[in-house]
Amino acid sequence: MSLSFFSLGATLAGVAALAGGLYWLQRLRVRHREVPVVTALFWREAVEETRARELRLRFRHPLAYLFILAICAALWLAAAGLRADAGTDRQLVLLLDGSAGMARGTRFDTELGRMRDMLDGLPVSKRAAIFCGATPRTILLPGEELAWFDRRSAGLAPEAAPSSIEDQLFALAKTSTAARPTTVVIFGDAHLDEAALDLLPEHFELVTPNDTRELGTECGITAFGVTPAASGDWTLVDAFIELSGSALRDVELELAGEALAQAPEVDDANGRRSLVYRDLAANGELLVARLRGSDGLPADDTASFVMPLRRRVRVQADPALPSVIARVLAADPGVELVTERPDVSFGGTAAEGSPAFALSGDRAGIVVRAPAGDASLTGFVSNLQSLGFGALGDAPITFEVAATRSLSLARGALDEEQGWTQSRSFPLFVSASTRWLSGSTDAPRWVAAGRAIEDATARTDALGRTLDPLGAAFTPPAAGVYAAAAGPALAAALLDHDMTINAESAYRVDARTVVERDPLDFAHWLALLAFVALLVEWALVRRGRMP
Amino acid sequence: MEAGDLYDADFLESLTRLRIIATRVKGGGRHAEQRSRDLGSGFDFRDFRPYAPGDDLRAIDWNIYSRLGRVFVRLYEELEDLPLYVLPDISRSSFLEEPPRARAGLRAGLALSAISLNQHDSVGVFPFSDDLSVLVRPAAGKRRVLTLAERLASIEPGGETDFGKSLSRFGALGLREGMVAIVSDFFDPRGIEAVTAALGKLRHRLLLVQLTRKSDREPDLTGDLRLVDCESGAAADVSISAATLERYRAAYDRFQEGLTKFVRSRGAGMLQLDVEAEVVPQLAAVFEGGRYVA
């Protein structure tokens, strides 16, 4: 037995207040309306036995008082939401997989119908339903009628995105407690990782209705990205495509809208086919891979990727620059040594406002100068530390705020005795410094829906909705192109191997029917009881059985 | 109230068919149309008696003398009048509601007066409330109806009803025995016992015209009320309920039963006059065949 809206103390206090209030109302002298009559003779005789209520004199009608108190208390308890609990206060959440894999045949509609049937049999106050597409959407809240589910689920369809059920499970687990356990019923083919699900709390129960999964002959793109060209040309990249499935198909590639005639290097192994296209121009254009033919899952038959825009950094090297640095610059394929309009100046005197790499004789270590709030500074310094520069004993990294990026290296660090210039990290240090000073950044080499990438740019999807407005790590919710206000767009592909091969979850969850019932709600019965009691009182008053 | 409110031509016309017949009026009255206990020079033979000196020789029955040899005179029934004394209740309760009971009561009193005057009886009007007054002294004459109506219309509301005092004052007037028509609601604050006790002292023939209305027994009242007696000012705080109404009706029925019981025991006439209905049709109901035997 529990109360939905008030605490026990508040409820008892309310009943006490009602009792007191009614007591004083009963004690109040009745204010009579004066009516002249031809004779009061008969009235005096009539009231000899039943006098008017003058309860200030004494409490004349205790039974009537108890009766009205019972009526008021019943109404008060109804308002307090008195109910008898039926078993545990378990919440039932039904998750509908809205990932791309559900587009196979009538899978989605079938599961939607099964979900509705189960919701229909569950207690209204405990059930909830969530559509787990690219972003989770609640389609039925506890206490809502099924008509809301019908209205919100109309027009729902699988989205070109990986399953978000696992993320939703962990979100629900945060709100689940031992006192209020949760049963989650999953409708769909989402692949659940066993290791991840083992982290769910014990009072979190997973259920999947009995279903049979039909596997067809399918093929999809499960990996799609680029790497710097093996040929060493800085402005070129090699594209990599992986196909998986039971019936591998041919691929056609398109860059900037034009089909590539180049034959790829093909390697078939373990039911997968790897294709490598060499020396494609890293020109920032859209690269699209399409499988020929079709199967039950079209979402993984196409993949898009925006090629990185790679151009050489124009570097002006001072003739007096130490040879160890000059040699590295000359060997860097991404650097073009120029004598005018440089992107970065090495040694010597840099033009006003242009980035510069300088050698310092009076300061130890490295001095990094950047404008306040330079977002790339952290990544750059982290890169320096990973190169082992921070391991040099007396070579600290010092930061200073300046209008323009610049870097000052202690000349002493170049001494051969230090050994750093002879290490493999030195050319990488020079290369990373050159690119940071020039402002060029590495574009991601692959972008998959549902996978986070480092991207500080706020982006908008195809519908114009702004995603990740804070500019933190960006996770494309679904396959598609994501534009930015400034800078190149991103194209995300599905790239979900488990979905393509329709892999069943390794984590076996219960397959049973969920049976729950609503707690017995006394509120309506109490209100009805009060109403009937009022009718009884009215009848008693009319018959003179009650004052 | 205007005299025109009490009567009109149809009202008077409808009364000409009604008559009040006395079984036998007490002698000593004025010559009229009612049979009396006096023997005299009427038309209806009633008895013989031996001749005595001084008797009218025209009354000697010679047939008896021829057969018996003794002289007897014929005696005839004397026709005299039946005085009607109308006692309208003019207490405040008679003027409280709408229409006031006094209007129907005065119309009933005027109607009875008109009937009596039509048959040459004398009529006197004595309104009463907490005391009795003489409005019209007993006198006969058909033409007096209009005068009577004007006098009745001029009556002003009185005070509290006091049957004991009023009827005692009426008895003290020493009027010749006749018929007393008391037109009242009979609501005396002293109760029905006081009313019947006062009525019982009257030595006249009685006709009680009780002015009633439906709400007397079925009051249309609800809620918590302070009921104030319009005459005495006495108040009774009442929370109206079905039980209270039931007890009220029982009290009213006891009152009514007391009045009816008195009427039966006294052999008086009684008419319950609904003040919200026409007076003459209700009055005619008492006059069976157009005659009311007093």
Short mmCIF file of N, CA and C in Angstrom, two decimals, chain A residues 51 61 101 159 222 316 322 385 459 516:
data_model
loop_
_atom_site.label_atom_id
_atom_site.label_comp_id
_atom_site.label_asym_id
_atom_site.label_seq_id
_atom_site.Cartn_x
_atom_site.Cartn_y
_atom_site.Cartn_z
N ARG A 51 -34.28 19.99 17.49
CA ARG A 51 -33.92 21.39 17.52
C ARG A 51 -32.85 21.66 16.48
N HIS A 61 -24.23 15.87 16.99
CA HIS A 61 -24.40 14.84 15.95
C HIS A 61 -23.09 14.14 15.64
N GLY A 101 20.06 -2.10 -40.48
CA GLY A 101 19.81 -3.53 -40.68
C GLY A 101 18.34 -3.89 -40.66
N GLU A 159 16.93 3.86 -40.17
CA GLU A 159 17.80 4.92 -40.64
C GLU A 159 19.18 4.35 -40.97
N THR A 222 32.19 -2.55 -45.72
CA THR A 222 32.40 -2.54 -44.27
C THR A 222 33.60 -1.70 -43.87
N GLN A 316 60.10 29.11 -46.29
CA GLN A 316 61.30 29.90 -46.66
C GLN A 316 62.37 29.62 -45.62
N PRO A 322 70.58 25.77 -39.55
CA PRO A 322 71.41 24.58 -39.37
C PRO A 322 71.07 23.51 -40.40
N GLN A 385 55.05 15.75 -27.30
CA GLN A 385 55.40 14.90 -26.17
C GLN A 385 55.46 13.44 -26.58
N ARG A 459 28.71 21.16 -37.18
CA ARG A 459 28.26 20.72 -38.49
C ARG A 459 26.74 20.62 -38.54
N GLU A 516 3.35 -8.30 -16.47
CA GLU A 516 3.27 -7.37 -15.34
C GLU A 516 1.84 -6.89 -15.25
#
